[in-house]
GROMACS .gro file of N, CA and C in nm:
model
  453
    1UNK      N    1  -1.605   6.417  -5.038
    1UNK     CA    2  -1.710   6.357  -5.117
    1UNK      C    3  -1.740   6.214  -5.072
    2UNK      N    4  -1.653   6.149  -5.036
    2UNK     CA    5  -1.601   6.024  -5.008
    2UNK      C    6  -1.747   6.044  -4.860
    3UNK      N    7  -1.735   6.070  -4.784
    3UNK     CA    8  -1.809   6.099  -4.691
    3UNK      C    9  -1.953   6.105  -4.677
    4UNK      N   10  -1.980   6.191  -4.778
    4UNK     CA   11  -2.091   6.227  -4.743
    4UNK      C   12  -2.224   6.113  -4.867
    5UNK      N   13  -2.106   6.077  -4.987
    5UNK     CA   14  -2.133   5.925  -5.006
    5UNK      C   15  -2.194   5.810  -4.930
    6UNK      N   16  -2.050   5.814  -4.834
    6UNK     CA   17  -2.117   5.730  -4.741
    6UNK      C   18  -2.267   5.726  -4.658
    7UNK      N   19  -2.227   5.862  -4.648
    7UNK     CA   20  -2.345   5.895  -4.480
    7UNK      C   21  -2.484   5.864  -4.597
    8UNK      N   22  -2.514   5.898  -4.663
    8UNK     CA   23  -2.622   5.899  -4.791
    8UNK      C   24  -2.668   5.775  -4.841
    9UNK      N   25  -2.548   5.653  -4.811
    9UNK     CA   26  -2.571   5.502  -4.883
    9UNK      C   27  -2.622   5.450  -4.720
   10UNK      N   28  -2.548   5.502  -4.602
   10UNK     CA   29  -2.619   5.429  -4.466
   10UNK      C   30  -2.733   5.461  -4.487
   11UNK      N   31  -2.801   5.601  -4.495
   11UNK     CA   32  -2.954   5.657  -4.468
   11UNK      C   33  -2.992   5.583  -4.589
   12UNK      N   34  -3.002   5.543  -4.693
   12UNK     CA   35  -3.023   5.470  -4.800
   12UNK      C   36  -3.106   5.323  -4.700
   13UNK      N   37  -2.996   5.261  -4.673
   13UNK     CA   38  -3.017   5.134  -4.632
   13UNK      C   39  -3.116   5.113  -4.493
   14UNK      N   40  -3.078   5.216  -4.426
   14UNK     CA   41  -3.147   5.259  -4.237
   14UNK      C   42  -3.306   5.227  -4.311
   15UNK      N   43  -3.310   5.363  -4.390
   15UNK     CA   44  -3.445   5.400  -4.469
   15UNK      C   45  -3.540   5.253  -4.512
   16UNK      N   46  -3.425   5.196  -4.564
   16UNK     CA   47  -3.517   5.073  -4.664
   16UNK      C   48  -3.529   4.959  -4.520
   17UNK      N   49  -3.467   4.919  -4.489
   17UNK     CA   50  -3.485   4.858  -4.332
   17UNK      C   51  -3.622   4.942  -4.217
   18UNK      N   52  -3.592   5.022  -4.212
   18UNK     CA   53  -3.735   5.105  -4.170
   18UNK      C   54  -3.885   5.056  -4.236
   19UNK      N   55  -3.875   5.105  -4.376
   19UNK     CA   56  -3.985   5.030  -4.488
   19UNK      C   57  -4.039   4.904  -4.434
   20UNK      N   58  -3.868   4.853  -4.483
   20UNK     CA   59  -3.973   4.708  -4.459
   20UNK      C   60  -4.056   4.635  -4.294
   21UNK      N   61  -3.991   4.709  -4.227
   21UNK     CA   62  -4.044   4.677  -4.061
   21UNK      C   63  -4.193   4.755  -4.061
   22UNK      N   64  -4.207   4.906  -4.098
   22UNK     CA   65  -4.353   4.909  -4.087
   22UNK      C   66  -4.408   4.877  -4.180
   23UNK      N   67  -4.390   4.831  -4.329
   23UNK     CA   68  -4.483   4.778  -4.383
   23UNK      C   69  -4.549   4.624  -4.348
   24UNK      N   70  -4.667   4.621  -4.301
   24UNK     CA   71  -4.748   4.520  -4.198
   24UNK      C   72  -4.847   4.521  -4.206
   25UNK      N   73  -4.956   4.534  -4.324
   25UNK     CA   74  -5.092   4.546  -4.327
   25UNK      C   75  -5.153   4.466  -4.217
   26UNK      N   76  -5.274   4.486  -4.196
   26UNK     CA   77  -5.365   4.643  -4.204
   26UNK      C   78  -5.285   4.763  -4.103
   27UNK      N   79  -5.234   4.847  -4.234
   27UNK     CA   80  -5.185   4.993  -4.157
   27UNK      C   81  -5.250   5.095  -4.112
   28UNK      N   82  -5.269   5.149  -3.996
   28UNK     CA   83  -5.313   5.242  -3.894
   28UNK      C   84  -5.273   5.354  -4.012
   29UNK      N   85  -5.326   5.466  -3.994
   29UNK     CA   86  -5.303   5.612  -4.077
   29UNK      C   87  -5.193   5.675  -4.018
   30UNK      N   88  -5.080   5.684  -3.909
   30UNK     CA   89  -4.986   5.679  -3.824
   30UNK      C   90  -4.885   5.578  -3.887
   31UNK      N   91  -4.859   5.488  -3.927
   31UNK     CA   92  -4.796   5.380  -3.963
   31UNK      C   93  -4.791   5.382  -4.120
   32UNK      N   94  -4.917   5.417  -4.185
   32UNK     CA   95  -4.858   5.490  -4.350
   32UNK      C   96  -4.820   5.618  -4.339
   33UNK      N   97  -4.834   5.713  -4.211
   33UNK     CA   98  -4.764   5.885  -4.281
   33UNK      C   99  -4.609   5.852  -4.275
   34UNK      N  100  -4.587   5.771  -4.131
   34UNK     CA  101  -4.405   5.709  -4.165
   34UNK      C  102  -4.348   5.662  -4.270
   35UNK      N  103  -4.452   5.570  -4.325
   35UNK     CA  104  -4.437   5.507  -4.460
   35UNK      C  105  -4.351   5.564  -4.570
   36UNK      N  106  -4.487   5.703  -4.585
   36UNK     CA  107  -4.458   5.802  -4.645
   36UNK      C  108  -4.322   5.879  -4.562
   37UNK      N  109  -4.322   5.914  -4.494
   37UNK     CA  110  -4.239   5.984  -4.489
   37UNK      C  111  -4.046   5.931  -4.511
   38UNK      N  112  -4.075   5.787  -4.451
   38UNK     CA  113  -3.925   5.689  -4.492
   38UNK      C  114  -3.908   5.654  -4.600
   39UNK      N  115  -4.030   5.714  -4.680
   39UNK     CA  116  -3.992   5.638  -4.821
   39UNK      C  117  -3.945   5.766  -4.882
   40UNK      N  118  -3.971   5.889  -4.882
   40UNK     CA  119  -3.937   6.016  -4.860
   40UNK      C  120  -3.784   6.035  -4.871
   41UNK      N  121  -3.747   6.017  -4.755
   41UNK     CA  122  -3.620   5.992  -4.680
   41UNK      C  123  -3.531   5.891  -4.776
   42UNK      N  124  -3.576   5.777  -4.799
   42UNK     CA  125  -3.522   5.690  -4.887
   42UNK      C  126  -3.497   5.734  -5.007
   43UNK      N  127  -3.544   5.796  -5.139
   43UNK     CA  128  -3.572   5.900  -5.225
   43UNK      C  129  -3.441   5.981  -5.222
   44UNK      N  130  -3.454   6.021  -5.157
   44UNK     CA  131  -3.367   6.211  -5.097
   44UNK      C  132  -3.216   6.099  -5.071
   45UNK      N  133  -3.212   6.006  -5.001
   45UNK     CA  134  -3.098   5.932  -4.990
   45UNK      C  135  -3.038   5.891  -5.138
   46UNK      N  136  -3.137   5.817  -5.183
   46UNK     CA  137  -3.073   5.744  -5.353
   46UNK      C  138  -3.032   5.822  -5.448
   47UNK      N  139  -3.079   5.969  -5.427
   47UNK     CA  140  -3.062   6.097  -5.492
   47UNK      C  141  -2.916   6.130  -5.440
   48UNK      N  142  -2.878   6.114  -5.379
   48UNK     CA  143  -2.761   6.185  -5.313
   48UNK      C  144  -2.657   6.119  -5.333
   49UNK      N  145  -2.684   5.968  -5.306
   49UNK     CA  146  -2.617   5.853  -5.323
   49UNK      C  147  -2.579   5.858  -5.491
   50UNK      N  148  -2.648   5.869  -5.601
   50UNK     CA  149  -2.651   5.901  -5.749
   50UNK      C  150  -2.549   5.984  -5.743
   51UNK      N  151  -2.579   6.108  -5.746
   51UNK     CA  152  -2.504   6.261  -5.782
   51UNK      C  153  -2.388   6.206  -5.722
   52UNK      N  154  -2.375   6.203  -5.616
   52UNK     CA  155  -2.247   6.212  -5.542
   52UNK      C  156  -2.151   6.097  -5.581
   53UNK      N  157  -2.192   5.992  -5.646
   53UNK     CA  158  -2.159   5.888  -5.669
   53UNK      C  159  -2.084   5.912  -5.823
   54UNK      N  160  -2.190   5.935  -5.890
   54UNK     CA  161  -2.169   6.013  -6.040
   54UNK      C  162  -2.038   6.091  -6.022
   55UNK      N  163  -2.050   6.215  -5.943
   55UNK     CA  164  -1.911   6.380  -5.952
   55UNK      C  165  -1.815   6.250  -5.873
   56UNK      N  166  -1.790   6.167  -5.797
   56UNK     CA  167  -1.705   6.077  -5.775
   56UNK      C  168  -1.644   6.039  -5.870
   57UNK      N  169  -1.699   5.957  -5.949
   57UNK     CA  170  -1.670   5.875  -6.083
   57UNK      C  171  -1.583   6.023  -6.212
   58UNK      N  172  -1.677   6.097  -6.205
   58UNK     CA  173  -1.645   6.195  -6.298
   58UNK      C  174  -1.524   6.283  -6.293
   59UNK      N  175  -1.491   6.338  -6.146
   59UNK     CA  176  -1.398   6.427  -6.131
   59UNK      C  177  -1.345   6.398  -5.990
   60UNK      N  178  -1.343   6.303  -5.942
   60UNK     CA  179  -1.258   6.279  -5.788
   60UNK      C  180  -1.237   6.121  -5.791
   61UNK      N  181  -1.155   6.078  -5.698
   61UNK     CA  182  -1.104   5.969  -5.701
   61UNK      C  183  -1.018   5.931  -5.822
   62UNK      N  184  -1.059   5.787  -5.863
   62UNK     CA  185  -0.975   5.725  -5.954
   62UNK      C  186  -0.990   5.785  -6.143
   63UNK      N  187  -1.094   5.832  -6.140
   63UNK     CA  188  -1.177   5.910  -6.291
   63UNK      C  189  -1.243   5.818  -6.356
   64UNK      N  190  -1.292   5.854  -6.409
   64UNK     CA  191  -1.400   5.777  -6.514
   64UNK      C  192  -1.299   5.668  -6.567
   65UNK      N  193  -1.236   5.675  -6.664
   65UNK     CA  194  -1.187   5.569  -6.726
   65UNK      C  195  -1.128   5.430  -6.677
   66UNK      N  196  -1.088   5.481  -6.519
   66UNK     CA  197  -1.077   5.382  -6.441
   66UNK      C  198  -1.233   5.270  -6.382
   67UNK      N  199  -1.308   5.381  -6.371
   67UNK     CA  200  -1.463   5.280  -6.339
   67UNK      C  201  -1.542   5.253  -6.424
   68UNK      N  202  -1.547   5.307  -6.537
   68UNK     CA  203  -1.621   5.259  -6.643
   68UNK      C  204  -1.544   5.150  -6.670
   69UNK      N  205  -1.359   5.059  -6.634
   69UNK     CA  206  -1.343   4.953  -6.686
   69UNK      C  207  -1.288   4.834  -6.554
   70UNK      N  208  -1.425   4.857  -6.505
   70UNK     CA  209  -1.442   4.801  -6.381
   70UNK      C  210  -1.520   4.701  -6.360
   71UNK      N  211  -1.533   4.578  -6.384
   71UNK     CA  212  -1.676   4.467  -6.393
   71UNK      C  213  -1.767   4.469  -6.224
   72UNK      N  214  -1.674   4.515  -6.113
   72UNK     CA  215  -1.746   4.493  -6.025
   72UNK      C  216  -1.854   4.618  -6.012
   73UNK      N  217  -1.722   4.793  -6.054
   73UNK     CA  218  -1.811   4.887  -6.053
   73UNK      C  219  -1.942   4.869  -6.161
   74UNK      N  220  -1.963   4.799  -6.272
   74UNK     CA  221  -2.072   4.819  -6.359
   74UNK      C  222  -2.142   4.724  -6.305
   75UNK      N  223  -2.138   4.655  -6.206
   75UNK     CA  224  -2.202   4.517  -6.145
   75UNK      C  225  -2.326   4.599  -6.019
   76UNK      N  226  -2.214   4.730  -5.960
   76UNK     CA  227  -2.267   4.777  -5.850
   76UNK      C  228  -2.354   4.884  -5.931
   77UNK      N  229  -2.339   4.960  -5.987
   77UNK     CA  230  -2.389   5.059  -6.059
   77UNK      C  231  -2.556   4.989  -6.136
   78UNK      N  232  -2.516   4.867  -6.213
   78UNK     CA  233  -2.605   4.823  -6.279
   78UNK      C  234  -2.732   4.747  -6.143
   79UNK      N  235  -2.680   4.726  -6.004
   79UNK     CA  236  -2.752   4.685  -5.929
   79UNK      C  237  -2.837   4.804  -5.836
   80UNK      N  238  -2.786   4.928  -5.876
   80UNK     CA  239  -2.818   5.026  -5.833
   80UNK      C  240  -2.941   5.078  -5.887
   81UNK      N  241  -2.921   5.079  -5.998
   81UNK     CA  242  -3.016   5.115  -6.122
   81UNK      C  243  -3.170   5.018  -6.079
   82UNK      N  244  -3.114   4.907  -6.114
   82UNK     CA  245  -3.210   4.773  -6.064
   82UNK      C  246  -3.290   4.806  -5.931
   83UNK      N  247  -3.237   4.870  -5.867
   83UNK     CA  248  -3.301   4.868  -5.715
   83UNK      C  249  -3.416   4.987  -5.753
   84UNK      N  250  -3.331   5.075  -5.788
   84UNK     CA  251  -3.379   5.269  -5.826
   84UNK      C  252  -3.532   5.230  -5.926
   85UNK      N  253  -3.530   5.154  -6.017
   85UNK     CA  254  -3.644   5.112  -6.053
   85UNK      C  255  -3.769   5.036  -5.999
   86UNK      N  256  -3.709   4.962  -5.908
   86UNK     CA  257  -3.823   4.850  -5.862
   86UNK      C  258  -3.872   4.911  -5.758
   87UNK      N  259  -3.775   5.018  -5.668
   87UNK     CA  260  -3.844   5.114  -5.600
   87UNK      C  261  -4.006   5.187  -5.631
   88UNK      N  262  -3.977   5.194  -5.753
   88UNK     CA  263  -4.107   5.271  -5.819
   88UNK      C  264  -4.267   5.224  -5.750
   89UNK      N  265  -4.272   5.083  -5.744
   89UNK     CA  266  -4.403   5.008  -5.726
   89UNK      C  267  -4.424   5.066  -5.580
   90UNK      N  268  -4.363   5.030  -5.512
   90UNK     CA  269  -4.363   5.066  -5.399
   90UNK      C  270  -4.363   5.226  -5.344
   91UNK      N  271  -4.296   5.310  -5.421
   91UNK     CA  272  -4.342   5.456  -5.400
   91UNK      C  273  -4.496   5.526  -5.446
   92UNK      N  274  -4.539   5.451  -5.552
   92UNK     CA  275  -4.687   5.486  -5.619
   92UNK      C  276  -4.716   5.426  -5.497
   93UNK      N  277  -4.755   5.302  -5.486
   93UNK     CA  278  -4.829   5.248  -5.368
   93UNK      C  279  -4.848   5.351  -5.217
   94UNK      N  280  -4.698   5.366  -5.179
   94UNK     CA  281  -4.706   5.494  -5.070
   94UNK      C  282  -4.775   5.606  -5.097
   95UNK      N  283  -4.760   5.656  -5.245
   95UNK     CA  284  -4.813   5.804  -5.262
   95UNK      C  285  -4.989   5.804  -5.290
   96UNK      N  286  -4.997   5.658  -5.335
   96UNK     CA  287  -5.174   5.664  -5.368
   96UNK      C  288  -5.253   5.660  -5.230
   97UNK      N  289  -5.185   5.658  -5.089
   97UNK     CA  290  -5.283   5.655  -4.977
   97UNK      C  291  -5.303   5.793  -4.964
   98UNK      N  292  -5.207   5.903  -4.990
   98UNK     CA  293  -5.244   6.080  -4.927
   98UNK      C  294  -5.360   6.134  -4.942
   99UNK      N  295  -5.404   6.079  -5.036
   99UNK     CA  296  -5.496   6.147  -5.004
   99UNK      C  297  -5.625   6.124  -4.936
  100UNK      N  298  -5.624   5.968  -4.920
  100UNK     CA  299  -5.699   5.922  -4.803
  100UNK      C  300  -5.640   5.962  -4.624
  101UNK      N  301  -5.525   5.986  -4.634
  101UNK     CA  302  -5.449   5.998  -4.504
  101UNK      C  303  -5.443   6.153  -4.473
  102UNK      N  304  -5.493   6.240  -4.570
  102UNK     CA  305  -5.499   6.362  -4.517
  102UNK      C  306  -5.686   6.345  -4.477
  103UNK      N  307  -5.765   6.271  -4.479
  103UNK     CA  308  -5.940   6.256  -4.452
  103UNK      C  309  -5.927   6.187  -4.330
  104UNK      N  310  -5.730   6.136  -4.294
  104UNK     CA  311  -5.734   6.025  -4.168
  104UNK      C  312  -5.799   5.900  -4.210
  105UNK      N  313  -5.788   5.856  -4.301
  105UNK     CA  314  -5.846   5.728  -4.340
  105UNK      C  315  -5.732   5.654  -4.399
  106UNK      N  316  -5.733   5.527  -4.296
  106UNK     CA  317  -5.631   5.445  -4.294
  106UNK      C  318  -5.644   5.337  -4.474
  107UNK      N  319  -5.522   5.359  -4.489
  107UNK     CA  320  -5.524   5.284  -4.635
  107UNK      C  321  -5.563   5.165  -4.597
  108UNK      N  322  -5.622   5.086  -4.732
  108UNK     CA  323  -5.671   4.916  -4.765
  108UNK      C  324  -5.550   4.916  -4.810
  109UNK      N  325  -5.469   4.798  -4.802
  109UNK     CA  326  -5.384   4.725  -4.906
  109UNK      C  327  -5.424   4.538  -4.919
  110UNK      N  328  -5.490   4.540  -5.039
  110UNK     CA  329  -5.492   4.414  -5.102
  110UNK      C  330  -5.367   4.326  -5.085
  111UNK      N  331  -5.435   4.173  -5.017
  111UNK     CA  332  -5.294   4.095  -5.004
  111UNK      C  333  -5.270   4.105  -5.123
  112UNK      N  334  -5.275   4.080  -5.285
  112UNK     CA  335  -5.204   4.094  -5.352
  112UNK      C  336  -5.067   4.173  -5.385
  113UNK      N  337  -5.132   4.316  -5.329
  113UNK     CA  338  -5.039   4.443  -5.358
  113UNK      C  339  -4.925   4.405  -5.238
  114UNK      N  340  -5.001   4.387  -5.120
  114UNK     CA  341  -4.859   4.362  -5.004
  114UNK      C  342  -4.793   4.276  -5.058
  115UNK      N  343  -4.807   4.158  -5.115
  115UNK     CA  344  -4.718   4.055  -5.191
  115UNK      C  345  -4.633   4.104  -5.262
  116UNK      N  346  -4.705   4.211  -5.357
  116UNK     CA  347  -4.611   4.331  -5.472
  116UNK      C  348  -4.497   4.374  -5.389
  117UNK      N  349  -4.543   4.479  -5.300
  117UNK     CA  350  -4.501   4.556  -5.236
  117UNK      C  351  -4.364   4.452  -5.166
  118UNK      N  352  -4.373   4.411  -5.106
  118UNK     CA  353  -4.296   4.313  -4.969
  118UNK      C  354  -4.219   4.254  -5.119
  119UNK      N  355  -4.172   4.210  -5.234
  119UNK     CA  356  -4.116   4.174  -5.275
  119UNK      C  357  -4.031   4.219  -5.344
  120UNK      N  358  -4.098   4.367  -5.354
  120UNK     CA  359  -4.043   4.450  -5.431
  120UNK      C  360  -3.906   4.540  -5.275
  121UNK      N  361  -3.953   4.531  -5.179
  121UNK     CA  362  -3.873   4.571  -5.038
  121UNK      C  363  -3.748   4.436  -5.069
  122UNK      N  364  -3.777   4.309  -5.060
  122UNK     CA  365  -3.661   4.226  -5.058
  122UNK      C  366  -3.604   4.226  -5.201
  123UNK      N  367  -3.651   4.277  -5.322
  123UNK     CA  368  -3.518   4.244  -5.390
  123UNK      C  369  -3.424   4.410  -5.395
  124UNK      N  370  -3.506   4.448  -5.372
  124UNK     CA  371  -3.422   4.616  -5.286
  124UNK      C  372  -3.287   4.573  -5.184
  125UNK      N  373  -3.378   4.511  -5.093
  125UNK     CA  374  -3.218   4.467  -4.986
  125UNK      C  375  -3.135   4.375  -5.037
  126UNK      N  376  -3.185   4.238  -5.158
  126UNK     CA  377  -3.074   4.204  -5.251
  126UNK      C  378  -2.982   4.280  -5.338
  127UNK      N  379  -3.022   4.392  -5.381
  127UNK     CA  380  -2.962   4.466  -5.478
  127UNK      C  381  -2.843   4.541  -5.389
  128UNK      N  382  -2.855   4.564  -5.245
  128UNK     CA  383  -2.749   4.603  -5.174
  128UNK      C  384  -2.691   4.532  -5.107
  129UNK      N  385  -2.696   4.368  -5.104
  129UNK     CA  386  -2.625   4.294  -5.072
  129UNK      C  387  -2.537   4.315  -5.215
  130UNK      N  388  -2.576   4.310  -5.314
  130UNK     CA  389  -2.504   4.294  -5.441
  130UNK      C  390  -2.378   4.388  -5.428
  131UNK      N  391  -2.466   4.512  -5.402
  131UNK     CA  392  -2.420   4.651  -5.410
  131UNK      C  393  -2.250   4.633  -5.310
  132UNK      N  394  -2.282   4.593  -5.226
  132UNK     CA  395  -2.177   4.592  -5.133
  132UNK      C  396  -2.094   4.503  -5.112
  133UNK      N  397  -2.135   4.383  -5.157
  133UNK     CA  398  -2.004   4.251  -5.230
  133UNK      C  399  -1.925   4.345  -5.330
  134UNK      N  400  -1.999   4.432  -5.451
  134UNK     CA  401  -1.886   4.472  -5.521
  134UNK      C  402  -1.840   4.587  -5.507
  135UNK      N  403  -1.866   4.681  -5.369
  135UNK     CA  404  -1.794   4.776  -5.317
  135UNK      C  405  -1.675   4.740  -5.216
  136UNK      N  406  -1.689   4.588  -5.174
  136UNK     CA  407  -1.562   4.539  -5.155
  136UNK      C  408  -1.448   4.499  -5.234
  137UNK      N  409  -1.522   4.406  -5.285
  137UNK     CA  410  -1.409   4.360  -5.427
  137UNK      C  411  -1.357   4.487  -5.504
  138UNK      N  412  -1.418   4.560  -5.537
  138UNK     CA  413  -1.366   4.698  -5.578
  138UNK      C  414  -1.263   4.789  -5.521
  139UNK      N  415  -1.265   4.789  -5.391
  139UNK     CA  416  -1.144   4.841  -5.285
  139UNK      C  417  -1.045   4.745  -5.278
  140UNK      N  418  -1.061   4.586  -5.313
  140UNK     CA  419  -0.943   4.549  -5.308
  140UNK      C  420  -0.856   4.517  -5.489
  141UNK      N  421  -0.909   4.594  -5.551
  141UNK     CA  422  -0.889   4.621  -5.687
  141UNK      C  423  -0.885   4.467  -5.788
  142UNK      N  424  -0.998   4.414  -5.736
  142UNK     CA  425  -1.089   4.302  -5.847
  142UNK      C  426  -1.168   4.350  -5.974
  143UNK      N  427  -1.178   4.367  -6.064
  143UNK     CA  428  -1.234   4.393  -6.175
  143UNK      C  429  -1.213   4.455  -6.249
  144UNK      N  430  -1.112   4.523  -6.228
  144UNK     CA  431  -1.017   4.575  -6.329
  144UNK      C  432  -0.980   4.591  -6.434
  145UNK      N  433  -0.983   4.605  -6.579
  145UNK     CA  434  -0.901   4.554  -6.653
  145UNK      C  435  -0.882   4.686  -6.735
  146UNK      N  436  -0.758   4.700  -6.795
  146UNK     CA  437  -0.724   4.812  -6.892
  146UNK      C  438  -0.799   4.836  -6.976
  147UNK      N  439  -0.797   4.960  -7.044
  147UNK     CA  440  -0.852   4.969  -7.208
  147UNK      C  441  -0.777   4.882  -7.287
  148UNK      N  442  -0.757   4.805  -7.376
  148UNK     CA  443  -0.714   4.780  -7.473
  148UNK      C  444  -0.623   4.649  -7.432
  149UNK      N  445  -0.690   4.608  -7.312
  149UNK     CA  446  -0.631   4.467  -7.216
  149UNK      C  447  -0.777   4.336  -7.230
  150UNK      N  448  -0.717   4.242  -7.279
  150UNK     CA  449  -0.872   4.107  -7.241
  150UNK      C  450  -0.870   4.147  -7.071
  151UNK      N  451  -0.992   4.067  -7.036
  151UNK     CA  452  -1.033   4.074  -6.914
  151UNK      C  453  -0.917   3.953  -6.878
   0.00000   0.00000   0.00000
């Protein structure tokens, strides 16, 4: 499980690094179907990354009661969430060109929206800087604290 975790949080990150390199207005109709399609890819990653992350927590490794009393795991989890949402702007945005891109007509994006967009890409790659400060501290067993223990 441990594994395929992993391989799912790299394509996660590859994916969002991809994003943000072709997003570059004015986009060619070639340069949004990638769009679409890495954001796709990205999706299908965070999905995998979830579940697998979740039956981790639930029934393998350390168990639930151990990560639910975890400040770094609810730090990473809660930055996860954070990312999984702000994603949103940026996936409507990808999905509202198809149907100009199946006529071959290269999307408009308003500097405003690229502003949206492009900010909504960097606090994505903050949320996995976050993500991965407390997937360290977590392996070296920082945040810890018992049930029925103060922090």
């Amino acid at each position: 499980m441990a594994i395929l975790h992993h391989f799912a949080a790299f394509t996660l990150v590859a994916a969002l690094a991809v994003e943000v390199a072709l997003f570059k207005p004015p986009l060619s109709p070639v340069q949004a179907r990638r769009l679409l399609r890495t954001d796709f890819i990205f999706g299908a990653a965070a999905t995998v990354v979830l579940v697998v992350g979740m039956l981790r927590v639930a029934f393998f490794e350390k168990g639930r009661e151990y990560y639910w009393h975890d400040l770094y795991f609810l730090i990473k989890f809660g930055a996860f969430i954070a990312a999984a949402l702000i994603s949103i702007y940026p996936t409507l945005t990808f999905l509202s060109w198809s149907r100009g891109l199946k006529a071959g007509v290269a999307p408009g994006v308003p500097e405003a929206r690229t502003r949206r967009v492009r900010l909504c890409l960097m606090l994505e790659l903050t949320a996995i800087v976050v993500i991965l400060a407390c997937a360290a501290l977590m392996a070296r067993g920082f945040g810890y604290s018992a049930p029925g223990r103060a922090p």
